[in-house]
Amino acid sequence: SLAGTNKDEAINLADQTLSQWQEKNKVLAIFITHERLEEIDELFSVIPVDLRQEGDENFLMDISKLYSKFEYLNETELPSVRNIL
């Protein structure tokens, strides 16, 4: 469970990560379908909220979903023989 200073630091990092994502998203939107990016946007937006609320269950679940979305993007958007043929 996140508590005290660790929780404050996690919230701060989540807010920073959200800001960085919003900047990178502007460029990614040129190359990647908006639907996929919107799903990631939503998850990035709720993570700081998850951290501010009591309990870590939603935070852990949303982080896991976010990780899966990035893995999927990596598999489907990078040029490779598998996703071209």
XYZ file of C-alpha atoms in Angstrom:
85
model
C 0.000 0.000 0.000
C 1.228 3.468 -0.845
C 1.341 5.797 2.120
C 2.770 9.151 3.160
C 5.778 10.397 1.241
C 5.753 7.455 -1.185
C 2.154 8.200 -2.113
C 2.881 11.926 -2.565
C 5.869 11.098 -4.738
C 3.805 8.625 -6.768
C 1.103 11.254 -7.333
C 3.728 13.779 -8.410
C 5.306 11.281 -10.822
C 1.895 10.320 -12.202
C 1.097 13.985 -12.855
C 4.470 14.485 -14.571
C 3.968 11.374 -16.673
C 0.511 12.551 -17.723
C 1.993 15.891 -18.851
C 4.751 14.147 -20.794
C 2.237 11.810 -22.412
C 0.068 14.736 -23.509
C 3.079 16.288 -25.265
C 4.126 13.033 -26.974
C 0.533 12.269 -27.905
C 0.472 15.272 -30.253
C 3.114 13.648 -32.442
C 1.821 10.098 -32.083
C -1.642 11.223 -33.208
C -0.172 11.835 -36.653
C 0.789 8.180 -37.040
C -1.510 6.137 -34.791
C -5.290 5.874 -34.829
C -6.965 8.191 -32.367
C -9.041 5.410 -30.830
C -5.966 3.617 -29.513
C -4.478 6.838 -28.175
C -7.729 7.858 -26.503
C -7.785 4.599 -24.549
C -4.285 5.373 -23.286
C -5.280 8.998 -22.575
C -8.125 7.823 -20.383
C -5.897 5.476 -18.406
C -3.194 8.113 -17.936
C -5.847 10.543 -16.705
C -7.292 8.213 -14.067
C -3.993 7.039 -12.593
C -3.404 10.242 -10.570
C -7.027 10.020 -9.396
C -6.511 6.373 -8.412
C -3.491 7.378 -6.342
C -5.322 10.184 -4.567
C -8.126 7.859 -3.505
C -7.760 5.286 -0.773
C -6.856 1.764 -1.816
C -4.410 0.581 -4.425
C -6.642 -1.863 -6.318
C -7.796 0.561 -9.028
C -4.301 1.976 -9.419
C -2.762 -1.471 -9.921
C -5.511 -2.493 -12.320
C -5.179 0.684 -14.399
C -1.378 0.458 -14.497
C -1.711 -3.109 -15.746
C -4.175 -2.019 -18.437
C -1.878 0.829 -19.474
C 1.074 -1.536 -19.752
C -1.010 -3.875 -21.928
C -2.065 -0.997 -24.202
C 1.567 -0.016 -24.734
C 2.563 -3.624 -25.430
C -0.243 -3.857 -27.991
C 0.865 -0.606 -29.658
C 4.417 -1.861 -29.784
C 3.334 -5.120 -31.416
C 0.947 -3.593 -33.940
C 2.461 -0.236 -34.861
C 6.137 -1.016 -35.290
C 6.920 -2.245 -38.784
C 7.646 -5.937 -38.811
C 7.128 -8.846 -41.163
C 4.399 -10.198 -38.876
C 2.197 -7.100 -38.917
C 2.819 -6.216 -42.579
C 1.880 -9.558 -44.123
